mmCIF file of C-alpha atoms in Angstrom:
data_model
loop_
_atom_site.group_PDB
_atom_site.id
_atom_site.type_symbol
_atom_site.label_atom_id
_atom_site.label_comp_id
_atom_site.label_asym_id
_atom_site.label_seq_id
_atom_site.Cartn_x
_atom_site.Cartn_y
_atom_site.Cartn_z
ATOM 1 C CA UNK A 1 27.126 -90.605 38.270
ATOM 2 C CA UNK A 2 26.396 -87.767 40.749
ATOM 3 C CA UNK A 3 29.664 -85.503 39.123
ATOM 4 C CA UNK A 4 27.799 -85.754 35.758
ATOM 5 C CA UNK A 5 24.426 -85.422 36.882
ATOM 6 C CA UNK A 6 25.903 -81.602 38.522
ATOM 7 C CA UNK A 7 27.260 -80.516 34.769
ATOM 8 C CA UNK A 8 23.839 -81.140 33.596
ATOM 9 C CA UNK A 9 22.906 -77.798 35.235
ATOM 10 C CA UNK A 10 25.423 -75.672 34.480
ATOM 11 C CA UNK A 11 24.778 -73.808 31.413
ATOM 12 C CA UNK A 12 26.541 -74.184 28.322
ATOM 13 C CA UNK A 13 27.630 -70.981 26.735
ATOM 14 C CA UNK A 14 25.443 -71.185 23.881
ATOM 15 C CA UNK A 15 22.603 -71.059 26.277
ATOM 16 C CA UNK A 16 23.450 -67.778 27.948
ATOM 17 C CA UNK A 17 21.567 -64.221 26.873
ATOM 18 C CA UNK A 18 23.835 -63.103 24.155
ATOM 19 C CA UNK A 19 25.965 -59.859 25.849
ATOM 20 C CA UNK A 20 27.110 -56.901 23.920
ATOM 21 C CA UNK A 21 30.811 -55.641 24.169
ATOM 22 C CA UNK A 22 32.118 -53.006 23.383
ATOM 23 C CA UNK A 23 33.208 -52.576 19.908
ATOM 24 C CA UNK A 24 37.327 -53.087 19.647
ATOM 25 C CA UNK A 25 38.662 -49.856 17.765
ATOM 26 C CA UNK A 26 39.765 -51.127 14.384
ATOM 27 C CA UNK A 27 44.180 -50.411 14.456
ATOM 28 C CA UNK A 28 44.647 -47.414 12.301
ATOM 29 C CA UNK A 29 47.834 -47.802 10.214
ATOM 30 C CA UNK A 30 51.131 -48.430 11.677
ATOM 31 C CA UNK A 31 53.383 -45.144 12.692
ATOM 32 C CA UNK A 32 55.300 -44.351 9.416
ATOM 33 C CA UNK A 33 58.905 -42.210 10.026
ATOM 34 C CA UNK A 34 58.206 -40.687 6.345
ATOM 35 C CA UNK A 35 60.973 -42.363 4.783
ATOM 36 C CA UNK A 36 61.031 -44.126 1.572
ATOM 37 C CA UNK A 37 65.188 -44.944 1.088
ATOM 38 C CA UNK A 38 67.731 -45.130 3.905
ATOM 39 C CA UNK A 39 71.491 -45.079 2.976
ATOM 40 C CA UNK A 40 72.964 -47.251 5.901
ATOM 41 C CA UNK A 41 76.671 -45.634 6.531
ATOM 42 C CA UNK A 42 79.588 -47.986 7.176
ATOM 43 C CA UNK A 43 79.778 -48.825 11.171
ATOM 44 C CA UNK A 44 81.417 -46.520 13.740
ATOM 45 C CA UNK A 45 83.260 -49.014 15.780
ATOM 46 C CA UNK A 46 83.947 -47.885 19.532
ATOM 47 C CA UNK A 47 84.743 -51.596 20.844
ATOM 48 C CA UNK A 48 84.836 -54.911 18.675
ATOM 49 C CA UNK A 49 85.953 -56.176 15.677
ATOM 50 C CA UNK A 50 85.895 -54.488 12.068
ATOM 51 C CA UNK A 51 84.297 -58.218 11.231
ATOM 52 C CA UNK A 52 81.434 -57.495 13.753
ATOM 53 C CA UNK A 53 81.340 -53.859 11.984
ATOM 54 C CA UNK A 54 80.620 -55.710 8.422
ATOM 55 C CA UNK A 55 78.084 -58.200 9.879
ATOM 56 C CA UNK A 56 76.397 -55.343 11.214
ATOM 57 C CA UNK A 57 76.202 -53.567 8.480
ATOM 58 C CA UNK A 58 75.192 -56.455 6.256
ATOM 59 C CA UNK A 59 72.701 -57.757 8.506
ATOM 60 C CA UNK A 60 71.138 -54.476 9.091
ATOM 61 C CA UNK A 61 70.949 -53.815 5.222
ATOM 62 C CA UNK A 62 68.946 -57.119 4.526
ATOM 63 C CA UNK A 63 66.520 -56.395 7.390
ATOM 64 C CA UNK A 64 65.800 -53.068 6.664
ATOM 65 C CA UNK A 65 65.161 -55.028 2.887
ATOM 66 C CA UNK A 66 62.461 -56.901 4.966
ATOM 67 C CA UNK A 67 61.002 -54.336 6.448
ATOM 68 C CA UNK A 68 60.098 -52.872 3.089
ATOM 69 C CA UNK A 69 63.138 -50.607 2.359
ATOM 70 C CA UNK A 70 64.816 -50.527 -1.084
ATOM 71 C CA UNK A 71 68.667 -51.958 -0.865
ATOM 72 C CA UNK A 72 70.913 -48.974 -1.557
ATOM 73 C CA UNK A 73 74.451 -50.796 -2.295
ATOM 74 C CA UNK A 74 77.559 -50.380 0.023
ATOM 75 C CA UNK A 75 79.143 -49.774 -2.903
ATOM 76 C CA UNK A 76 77.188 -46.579 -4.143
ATOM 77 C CA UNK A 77 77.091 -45.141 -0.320
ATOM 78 C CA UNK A 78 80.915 -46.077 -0.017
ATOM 79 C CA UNK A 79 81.615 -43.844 -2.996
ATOM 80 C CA UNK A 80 79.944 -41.207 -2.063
ATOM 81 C CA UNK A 81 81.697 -40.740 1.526
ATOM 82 C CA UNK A 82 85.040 -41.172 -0.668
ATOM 83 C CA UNK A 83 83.967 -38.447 -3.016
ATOM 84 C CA UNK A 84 82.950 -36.244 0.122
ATOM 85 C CA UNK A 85 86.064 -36.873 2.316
ATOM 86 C CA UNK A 86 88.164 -36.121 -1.350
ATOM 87 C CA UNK A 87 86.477 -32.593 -1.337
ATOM 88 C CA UNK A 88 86.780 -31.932 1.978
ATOM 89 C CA UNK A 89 89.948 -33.332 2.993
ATOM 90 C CA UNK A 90 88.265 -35.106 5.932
ATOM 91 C CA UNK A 91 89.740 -37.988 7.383
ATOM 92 C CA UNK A 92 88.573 -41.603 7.440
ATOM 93 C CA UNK A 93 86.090 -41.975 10.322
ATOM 94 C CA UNK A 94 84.660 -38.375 10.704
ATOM 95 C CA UNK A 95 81.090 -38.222 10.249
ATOM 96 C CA UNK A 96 79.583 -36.880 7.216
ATOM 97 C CA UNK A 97 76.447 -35.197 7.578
ATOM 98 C CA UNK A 98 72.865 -37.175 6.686
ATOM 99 C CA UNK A 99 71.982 -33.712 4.402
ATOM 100 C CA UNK A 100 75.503 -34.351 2.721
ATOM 101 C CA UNK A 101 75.014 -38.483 1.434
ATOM 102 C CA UNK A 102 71.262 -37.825 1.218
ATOM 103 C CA UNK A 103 71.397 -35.310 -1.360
ATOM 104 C CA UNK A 104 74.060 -37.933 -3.510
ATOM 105 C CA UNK A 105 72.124 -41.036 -3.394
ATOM 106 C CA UNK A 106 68.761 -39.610 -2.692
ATOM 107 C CA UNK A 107 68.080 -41.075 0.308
ATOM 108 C CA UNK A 108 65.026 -39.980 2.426
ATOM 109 C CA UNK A 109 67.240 -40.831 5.512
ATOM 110 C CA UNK A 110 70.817 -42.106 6.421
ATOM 111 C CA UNK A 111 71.228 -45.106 9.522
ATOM 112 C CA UNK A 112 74.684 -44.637 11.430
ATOM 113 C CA UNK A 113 75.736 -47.335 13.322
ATOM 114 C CA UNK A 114 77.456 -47.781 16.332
ATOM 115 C CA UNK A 115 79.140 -50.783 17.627
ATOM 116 C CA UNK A 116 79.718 -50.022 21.105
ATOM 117 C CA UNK A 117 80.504 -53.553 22.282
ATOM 118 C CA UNK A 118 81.130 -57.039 20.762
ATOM 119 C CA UNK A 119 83.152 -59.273 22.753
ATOM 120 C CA UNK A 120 83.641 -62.897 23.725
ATOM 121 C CA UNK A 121 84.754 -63.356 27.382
ATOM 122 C CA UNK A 122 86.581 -66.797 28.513
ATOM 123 C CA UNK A 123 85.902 -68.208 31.858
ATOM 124 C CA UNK A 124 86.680 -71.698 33.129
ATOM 125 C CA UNK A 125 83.813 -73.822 31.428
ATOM 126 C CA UNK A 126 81.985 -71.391 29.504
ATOM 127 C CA UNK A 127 82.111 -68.230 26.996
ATOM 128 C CA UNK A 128 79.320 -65.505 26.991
ATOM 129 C CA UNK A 129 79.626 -63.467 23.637
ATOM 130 C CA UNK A 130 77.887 -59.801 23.924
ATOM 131 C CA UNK A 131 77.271 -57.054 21.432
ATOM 132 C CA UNK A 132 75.800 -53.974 22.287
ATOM 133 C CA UNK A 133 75.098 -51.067 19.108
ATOM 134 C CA UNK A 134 73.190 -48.038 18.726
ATOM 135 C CA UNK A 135 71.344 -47.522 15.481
ATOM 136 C CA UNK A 136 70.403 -43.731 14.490
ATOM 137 C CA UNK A 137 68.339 -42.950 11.738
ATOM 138 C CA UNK A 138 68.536 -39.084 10.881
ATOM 139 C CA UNK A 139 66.105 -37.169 8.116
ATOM 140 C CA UNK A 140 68.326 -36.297 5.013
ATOM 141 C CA UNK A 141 67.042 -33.176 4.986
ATOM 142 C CA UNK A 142 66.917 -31.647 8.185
ATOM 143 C CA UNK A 143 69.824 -33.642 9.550
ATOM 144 C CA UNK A 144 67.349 -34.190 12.553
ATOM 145 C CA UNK A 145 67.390 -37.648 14.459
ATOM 146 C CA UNK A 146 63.679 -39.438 13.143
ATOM 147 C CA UNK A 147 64.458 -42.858 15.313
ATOM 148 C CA UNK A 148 67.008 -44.264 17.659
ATOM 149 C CA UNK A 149 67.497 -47.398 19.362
ATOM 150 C CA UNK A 150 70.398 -48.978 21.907
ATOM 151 C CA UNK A 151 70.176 -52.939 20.999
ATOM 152 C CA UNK A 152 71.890 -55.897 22.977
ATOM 153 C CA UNK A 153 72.125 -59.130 22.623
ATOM 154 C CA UNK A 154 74.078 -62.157 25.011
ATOM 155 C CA UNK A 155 74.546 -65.915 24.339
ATOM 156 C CA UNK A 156 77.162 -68.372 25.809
ATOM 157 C CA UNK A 157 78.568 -71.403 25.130
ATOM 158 C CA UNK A 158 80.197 -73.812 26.871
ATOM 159 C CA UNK A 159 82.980 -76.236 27.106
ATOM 160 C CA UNK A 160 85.795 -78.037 28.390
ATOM 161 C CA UNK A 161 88.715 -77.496 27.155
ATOM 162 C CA UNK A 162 90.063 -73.634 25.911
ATOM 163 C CA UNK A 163 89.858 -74.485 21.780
ATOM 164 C CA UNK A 164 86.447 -76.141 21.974
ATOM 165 C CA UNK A 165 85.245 -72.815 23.987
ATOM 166 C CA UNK A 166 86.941 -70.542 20.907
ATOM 167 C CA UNK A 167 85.752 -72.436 18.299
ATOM 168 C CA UNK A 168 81.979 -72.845 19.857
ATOM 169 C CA UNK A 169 81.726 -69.071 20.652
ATOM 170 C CA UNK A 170 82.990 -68.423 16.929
ATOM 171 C CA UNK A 171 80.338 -70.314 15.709
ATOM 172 C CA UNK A 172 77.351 -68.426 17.996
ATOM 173 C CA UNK A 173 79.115 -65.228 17.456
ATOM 174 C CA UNK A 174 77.534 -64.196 14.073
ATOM 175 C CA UNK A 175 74.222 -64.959 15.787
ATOM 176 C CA UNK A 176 74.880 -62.761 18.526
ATOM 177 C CA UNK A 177 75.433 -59.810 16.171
ATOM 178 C CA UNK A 178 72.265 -60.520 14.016
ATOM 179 C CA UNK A 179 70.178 -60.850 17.234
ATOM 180 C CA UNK A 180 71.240 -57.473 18.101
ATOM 181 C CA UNK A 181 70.401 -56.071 14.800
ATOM 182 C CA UNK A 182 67.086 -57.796 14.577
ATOM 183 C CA UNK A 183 66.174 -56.200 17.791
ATOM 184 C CA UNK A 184 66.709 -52.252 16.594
ATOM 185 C CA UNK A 185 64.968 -53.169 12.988
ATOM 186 C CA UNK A 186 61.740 -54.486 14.615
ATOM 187 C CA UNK A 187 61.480 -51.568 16.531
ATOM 188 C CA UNK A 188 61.190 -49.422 12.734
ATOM 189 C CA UNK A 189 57.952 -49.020 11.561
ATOM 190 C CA UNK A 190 57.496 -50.688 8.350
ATOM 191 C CA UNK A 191 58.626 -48.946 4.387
ATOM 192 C CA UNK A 192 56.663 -48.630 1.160
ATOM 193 C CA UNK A 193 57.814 -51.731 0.163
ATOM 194 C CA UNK A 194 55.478 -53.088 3.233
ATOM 195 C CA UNK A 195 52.090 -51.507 2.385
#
């Protein structure tokens, strides 16, 4: 009875004078890079697999998608390096300036892509899987970087014997890679698509 009787006299919240804050600035619009299409190029790959090069790739065209960007297809933006390495006698692999495949497809901006690490390591009882990229967005017209961002992402699995470790870190593998790409595309301010 007494520990009630003690709450009857502290006030209630209703009860106190009402107290004006300060107003809370209303969030102006979210940062925009100026960019309505991005061509994303295929995947420079310094370390890793040509299959983590593809998810990559894939994964980063669908989130950009998401993020309010229209899809250009690999197809289109695989041509068009052909055509410009045909012309120029350039070898697979060099880089083609953003000016260059902007001007073809009419892209605002063009997304290389590194893949700097992606790698499963073996130990006794587990398997951590890491994949590290950098994603660099450059202005189509100016060739000048707009946005850049170093992404990695680490899981592990575990097991007993050697083949349940290789098929386990198979499986988290792919999630791995889209982790790391998830990370660099929430870091881009939203597209048209998104407003």
């Amino acid at each position: 009875m007494q520990g009630c009787s003690t709450l009857a006299k502290i006030p209630v919240v209703r009860d106190l004078p009402f107290v004006a804050q300060a107003e809370e600035e209303a969030p102006g619009p979210p940062p925009s890079l100026g960019v309505r299409m991005i061509a994303v190029m295929p995947v420079d790959i310094r370390a890793g697999s040509s299959d983590a090069a593809k998810m990559i790739r894939d994964k980063l065209v669908q989130e950009l998608y998401f993020k309010g960007y229209p899809k250009i297809p690999f197809e289109l933006v695989d041509a068009a390096l052909a055509d410009v390495r045909k012309r120029d006698g350039s070898a697979p692999g060099t880089m083609v300036q953003p000016q260059v495949i902007g001007g073809m497809l009419g892209a605002d901006a063009v997304m290389y892509t590194t893949l700097l690490e992606a790698n499963t390591t073996y130990r006794y009882v587990y398997a951590p899987v890491n994949v590290r990229a950098l994603f660099e967005l450059r202005n189509a017209k100016t060739g000048d970087t707009i946005w850049k961002y170093e992404s990695r992402a680490m899981d592990r699995d575990y097991g007993v014997t050697k083949n349940s470790l290789e098929l386990g870190s198979t499986k988290i593998f792919e999630d791995v890679v889209y982790a790391a790409v998830k990370q660099a595309v929430e870091k881009i301010p939203d597209g048209p698509g998104m407003r």
